[in-house]
Amino acid sequence: MGEQIKLLKERRSIRSYDSKPIEDEILTQILETARWCMSARNKQPWTFYVIRNKDLIQRIAKECTTGPFASGAPLLIAIVGDKELSPNWYLHDTCFVSLQLALAAWSYGIGTCWIGRINRDNVKNLLNLKESDDLLTVLPLGYPKGKIPKPIPRKSLEEIVKYID
Ligand SMILES: Cc1cc2nc3c(=O)[nH]c(=O)nc-3n(C[C@H](O)[C@H](O)[C@H](O)COP(=O)(O)O)c2cc1C
């Protein structure tokens, strides 16, 4: 399996993080890679808020209903979409960029996990975001603590592919 395919297939959601900080150069490389994500009309309607302040990490983690594990991460990246810049596509674009960022992190051995249920209004307030800002998610980033979780089974190709010849 080629390295790129391995990256795509072997990435796992990581919910437990080592306290080891993420090196600045590596963090920059992850953000730099995310920057190259595709987006509709190349609008790039995103801003990444890198949260390293310990107190703010705890306050945000409290708002992550289905991601309390965020409290154990050395940093959080809030992915914020600009609804004004790309009203029809900001959601697609920020989803894509969140994956690109997660994959870039994984390539450096750094784990993350998408968090779905967040009290978004509260986090928007904590980050002083504008009304027109969409808080897509908060990605906790950190080196995995302990073993990488076993892969969760996927649907078979038979279940998800329909050939129309
Ligand atoms: C849109 C989305 C929302 C998710 N929300 C959560 C969440 O709130 N909490 C959580 O622990 N994992 C969440 N996940 C992670 C999924 O549970 C995980 O990707 C899936 O079970 C497959 O596991 P894997 O990522 O390790 O391959 C979410 C993933 C996506 C794409």
mmCIF file of C-alpha atoms and ligand atoms in Angstrom:
data_model
loop_
_atom_site.group_PDB
_atom_site.id
_atom_site.type_symbol
_atom_site.label_atom_id
_atom_site.label_comp_id
_atom_site.label_asym_id
_atom_site.label_seq_id
_atom_site.Cartn_x
_atom_site.Cartn_y
_atom_site.Cartn_z
ATOM 1 C CA MET A 1 0.000 0.000 0.000
ATOM 2 C CA GLY A 2 1.424 3.399 -0.944
ATOM 3 C CA GLU A 3 2.120 5.913 1.815
ATOM 4 C CA GLN A 4 -0.731 8.198 0.759
ATOM 5 C CA ILE A 5 -3.257 5.375 0.719
ATOM 6 C CA LYS A 6 -2.006 4.236 4.118
ATOM 7 C CA LEU A 7 -2.568 7.749 5.442
ATOM 8 C CA LEU A 8 -6.155 7.728 4.211
ATOM 9 C CA LYS A 9 -7.006 4.238 5.395
ATOM 10 C CA GLU A 10 -5.143 4.119 8.669
ATOM 11 C CA ARG A 11 -6.153 7.481 10.136
ATOM 12 C CA ARG A 12 -8.194 6.917 13.275
ATOM 13 C CA SER A 13 -10.123 9.295 15.484
ATOM 14 C CA ILE A 14 -8.035 9.912 18.589
ATOM 15 C CA ARG A 15 -9.780 10.836 21.826
ATOM 16 C CA SER A 16 -6.952 10.504 24.321
ATOM 17 C CA TYR A 17 -3.899 12.745 24.117
ATOM 18 C CA ASP A 18 -0.394 12.766 25.477
ATOM 19 C CA SER A 19 0.575 15.919 27.346
ATOM 20 C CA LYS A 20 3.574 16.368 25.007
ATOM 21 C CA PRO A 21 3.082 19.699 23.262
ATOM 22 C CA ILE A 22 2.880 19.925 19.501
ATOM 23 C CA GLU A 23 6.024 21.528 18.164
ATOM 24 C CA ASP A 24 5.496 24.948 16.553
ATOM 25 C CA GLU A 25 7.128 23.890 13.261
ATOM 26 C CA ILE A 26 4.863 20.858 13.003
ATOM 27 C CA LEU A 27 1.775 22.876 13.856
ATOM 28 C CA THR A 28 2.720 25.342 11.133
ATOM 29 C CA GLN A 29 3.182 22.496 8.640
ATOM 30 C CA ILE A 30 -0.264 21.126 9.488
ATOM 31 C CA LEU A 31 -1.897 24.532 9.005
ATOM 32 C CA GLU A 32 0.154 25.124 5.871
ATOM 33 C CA THR A 33 -1.103 21.846 4.396
ATOM 34 C CA ALA A 34 -4.711 22.610 5.305
ATOM 35 C CA ARG A 35 -4.357 25.922 3.475
ATOM 36 C CA TRP A 36 -4.080 24.033 0.172
ATOM 37 C CA CYS A 37 -7.488 22.409 0.476
ATOM 38 C CA MET A 38 -9.905 22.693 -2.413
ATOM 39 C CA SER A 39 -12.815 25.111 -2.026
ATOM 40 C CA ALA A 40 -15.677 26.327 -4.185
ATOM 41 C CA ARG A 41 -14.386 29.073 -6.503
ATOM 42 C CA ASN A 42 -11.254 28.961 -4.385
ATOM 43 C CA LYS A 43 -12.875 31.280 -1.853
ATOM 44 C CA GLN A 44 -11.121 29.597 1.095
ATOM 45 C CA PRO A 45 -13.887 30.734 3.459
ATOM 46 C CA TRP A 46 -12.164 29.568 6.623
ATOM 47 C CA THR A 47 -10.172 30.754 9.594
ATOM 48 C CA PHE A 48 -8.368 28.437 11.987
ATOM 49 C CA TYR A 49 -8.355 29.517 15.616
ATOM 50 C CA VAL A 50 -5.489 27.754 17.361
ATOM 51 C CA ILE A 51 -6.249 27.664 21.068
ATOM 52 C CA ARG A 52 -3.305 26.923 23.340
ATOM 53 C CA ASN A 53 -4.414 28.875 26.391
ATOM 54 C CA LYS A 54 -5.059 26.193 29.026
ATOM 55 C CA ASP A 55 -7.938 27.998 30.682
ATOM 56 C CA LEU A 56 -9.703 28.598 27.362
ATOM 57 C CA ILE A 57 -9.169 24.958 26.337
ATOM 58 C CA GLN A 58 -11.002 23.883 29.489
ATOM 59 C CA ARG A 59 -13.823 26.370 28.989
ATOM 60 C CA ILE A 60 -14.339 25.301 25.389
ATOM 61 C CA ALA A 61 -14.090 21.587 26.220
ATOM 62 C CA LYS A 62 -16.962 22.051 28.692
ATOM 63 C CA GLU A 63 -19.123 23.126 25.746
ATOM 64 C CA CYS A 64 -18.211 20.066 23.673
ATOM 65 C CA THR A 65 -21.148 17.824 24.548
ATOM 66 C CA THR A 66 -19.913 14.810 22.590
ATOM 67 C CA GLY A 67 -16.223 15.650 22.935
ATOM 68 C CA PRO A 68 -15.368 16.130 26.600
ATOM 69 C CA PHE A 69 -11.996 14.526 25.784
ATOM 70 C CA ALA A 70 -11.032 17.878 24.225
ATOM 71 C CA SER A 71 -10.026 18.920 27.752
ATOM 72 C CA GLY A 72 -7.019 16.583 27.534
ATOM 73 C CA ALA A 73 -5.582 18.013 24.314
ATOM 74 C CA PRO A 74 -2.553 20.310 24.277
ATOM 75 C CA LEU A 75 -4.342 22.469 21.726
ATOM 76 C CA LEU A 76 -7.656 22.949 19.973
ATOM 77 C CA ILE A 77 -8.280 24.211 16.486
ATOM 78 C CA ALA A 78 -11.665 25.809 15.959
ATOM 79 C CA ILE A 79 -12.616 25.760 12.290
ATOM 80 C CA VAL A 80 -14.669 28.787 11.430
ATOM 81 C CA GLY A 81 -16.466 29.351 8.139
ATOM 82 C CA ASP A 82 -17.269 32.716 6.608
ATOM 83 C CA LYS A 83 -20.919 32.669 5.572
ATOM 84 C CA GLU A 84 -20.674 36.071 3.904
ATOM 85 C CA LEU A 85 -17.710 35.150 1.751
ATOM 86 C CA SER A 86 -19.247 31.919 0.475
ATOM 87 C CA PRO A 87 -22.916 31.692 1.457
ATOM 88 C CA ASN A 88 -23.651 28.510 -0.508
ATOM 89 C CA TRP A 89 -20.479 26.540 0.057
ATOM 90 C CA TYR A 90 -18.893 27.529 3.360
ATOM 91 C CA LEU A 91 -20.148 24.353 4.995
ATOM 92 C CA HIS A 92 -18.766 22.039 2.322
ATOM 93 C CA ASP A 93 -15.467 23.900 2.222
ATOM 94 C CA THR A 94 -14.932 23.923 5.971
ATOM 95 C CA CYS A 95 -15.777 20.218 6.157
ATOM 96 C CA PHE A 96 -13.189 19.485 3.499
ATOM 97 C CA VAL A 97 -10.580 21.621 5.203
ATOM 98 C CA SER A 98 -11.224 19.892 8.525
ATOM 99 C CA LEU A 99 -10.418 16.563 6.881
ATOM 100 C CA GLN A 100 -7.333 17.935 5.166
ATOM 101 C CA LEU A 101 -6.121 19.300 8.489
ATOM 102 C CA ALA A 102 -6.844 16.000 10.252
ATOM 103 C CA LEU A 103 -4.943 14.046 7.604
ATOM 104 C CA ALA A 104 -2.006 16.441 7.688
ATOM 105 C CA ALA A 105 -1.875 16.069 11.474
ATOM 106 C CA TRP A 106 -2.013 12.270 11.185
ATOM 107 C CA SER A 107 0.916 12.305 8.785
ATOM 108 C CA TYR A 108 2.953 13.741 11.690
ATOM 109 C CA GLY A 109 1.580 11.138 14.097
ATOM 110 C CA ILE A 110 -0.813 13.652 15.655
ATOM 111 C CA GLY A 111 -4.381 12.621 16.314
ATOM 112 C CA THR A 112 -7.663 14.470 16.374
ATOM 113 C CA CYS A 113 -11.366 13.770 16.433
ATOM 114 C CA TRP A 114 -14.249 15.595 14.858
ATOM 115 C CA ILE A 115 -16.714 16.807 17.485
ATOM 116 C CA GLY A 116 -20.311 17.059 16.350
ATOM 117 C CA ARG A 117 -22.344 18.257 19.310
ATOM 118 C CA ILE A 118 -21.026 21.544 20.646
ATOM 119 C CA ASN A 119 -22.835 24.448 22.282
ATOM 120 C CA ARG A 120 -21.752 26.517 19.350
ATOM 121 C CA ASP A 121 -23.198 29.835 20.494
ATOM 122 C CA ASN A 122 -21.257 29.590 23.741
ATOM 123 C CA VAL A 123 -17.998 28.757 21.969
ATOM 124 C CA LYS A 124 -18.603 31.563 19.471
ATOM 125 C CA ASN A 125 -18.883 33.911 22.436
ATOM 126 C CA LEU A 126 -15.726 32.573 24.037
ATOM 127 C CA LEU A 127 -13.874 33.213 20.767
ATOM 128 C CA ASN A 128 -15.528 36.588 20.120
ATOM 129 C CA LEU A 129 -16.799 35.432 16.739
ATOM 130 C CA LYS A 130 -19.147 37.442 14.535
ATOM 131 C CA GLU A 131 -22.768 36.558 13.800
ATOM 132 C CA SER A 132 -21.796 35.638 10.211
ATOM 133 C CA ASP A 133 -19.079 33.246 11.418
ATOM 134 C CA ASP A 134 -19.988 29.572 11.400
ATOM 135 C CA LEU A 135 -18.257 27.467 14.002
ATOM 136 C CA LEU A 136 -17.954 24.172 12.133
ATOM 137 C CA THR A 137 -16.192 22.188 14.808
ATOM 138 C CA VAL A 138 -13.429 22.190 17.341
ATOM 139 C CA LEU A 139 -10.635 19.742 16.609
ATOM 140 C CA PRO A 140 -8.545 18.723 19.621
ATOM 141 C CA LEU A 141 -4.996 17.935 18.472
ATOM 142 C CA GLY A 142 -2.424 15.878 20.308
ATOM 143 C CA TYR A 143 -0.062 12.955 20.128
ATOM 144 C CA PRO A 144 -2.092 9.814 20.872
ATOM 145 C CA LYS A 145 -1.875 8.532 24.416
ATOM 146 C CA GLY A 146 -1.643 4.753 24.529
ATOM 147 C CA LYS A 147 -2.484 2.458 21.653
ATOM 148 C CA ILE A 148 -4.063 3.642 18.426
ATOM 149 C CA PRO A 149 -7.670 2.370 18.483
ATOM 150 C CA LYS A 150 -8.507 -0.604 16.278
ATOM 151 C CA PRO A 151 -10.227 0.301 13.027
ATOM 152 C CA ILE A 152 -14.001 0.545 13.227
ATOM 153 C CA PRO A 153 -15.471 -1.694 10.504
ATOM 154 C CA ARG A 154 -16.687 -0.048 7.350
ATOM 155 C CA LYS A 155 -19.519 -0.987 5.016
ATOM 156 C CA SER A 156 -18.424 -3.324 2.260
ATOM 157 C CA LEU A 157 -17.994 -2.109 -1.296
ATOM 158 C CA GLU A 158 -20.994 -4.277 -2.248
ATOM 159 C CA GLU A 159 -23.133 -2.201 0.100
ATOM 160 C CA ILE A 160 -22.056 1.210 -1.095
ATOM 161 C CA VAL A 161 -21.174 0.923 -4.785
ATOM 162 C CA LYS A 162 -23.632 0.662 -7.642
ATOM 163 C CA TYR A 163 -22.110 0.221 -11.080
ATOM 164 C CA ILE A 164 -24.029 1.635 -13.998
ATOM 165 C CA ASP A 165 -22.325 0.319 -17.132
HETATM 166 C C1 LIG B 1 -19.304 14.872 11.151
HETATM 167 C C2 LIG B 1 -18.668 14.012 12.217
HETATM 168 C C3 LIG B 1 -19.052 14.161 13.527
HETATM 169 C C4 LIG B 1 -18.440 13.400 14.525
HETATM 170 N N1 LIG B 1 -18.774 13.649 15.825
HETATM 171 C C5 LIG B 1 -18.119 12.990 16.803
HETATM 172 C C6 LIG B 1 -18.370 13.339 18.159
HETATM 173 O O1 LIG B 1 -19.153 14.221 18.455
HETATM 174 N N2 LIG B 1 -17.689 12.663 19.121
HETATM 175 C C7 LIG B 1 -16.800 11.677 18.820
HETATM 176 O O2 LIG B 1 -16.220 11.098 19.742
HETATM 177 N N3 LIG B 1 -16.521 11.343 17.528
HETATM 178 C C8 LIG B 1 -17.144 11.971 16.515
HETATM 179 N N4 LIG B 1 -16.851 11.696 15.204
HETATM 180 C C9 LIG B 1 -15.847 10.658 14.878
HETATM 181 C C10 LIG B 1 -16.519 9.401 14.313
HETATM 182 O O3 LIG B 1 -17.168 8.714 15.356
HETATM 183 C C11 LIG B 1 -15.449 8.508 13.633
HETATM 184 O O4 LIG B 1 -14.877 9.209 12.561
HETATM 185 C C12 LIG B 1 -16.040 7.199 13.107
HETATM 186 O O5 LIG B 1 -16.551 6.418 14.164
HETATM 187 C C13 LIG B 1 -14.984 6.377 12.360
HETATM 188 O O6 LIG B 1 -13.860 6.145 13.176
HETATM 189 P P1 LIG B 1 -12.407 6.604 12.714
HETATM 190 O O7 LIG B 1 -12.443 8.088 12.476
HETATM 191 O O8 LIG B 1 -11.509 6.225 13.851
HETATM 192 O O9 LIG B 1 -12.046 5.849 11.469
HETATM 193 C C14 LIG B 1 -17.453 12.423 14.195
HETATM 194 C C15 LIG B 1 -17.064 12.299 12.853
HETATM 195 C C16 LIG B 1 -17.649 13.080 11.879
HETATM 196 C C17 LIG B 1 -17.185 12.958 10.453
#
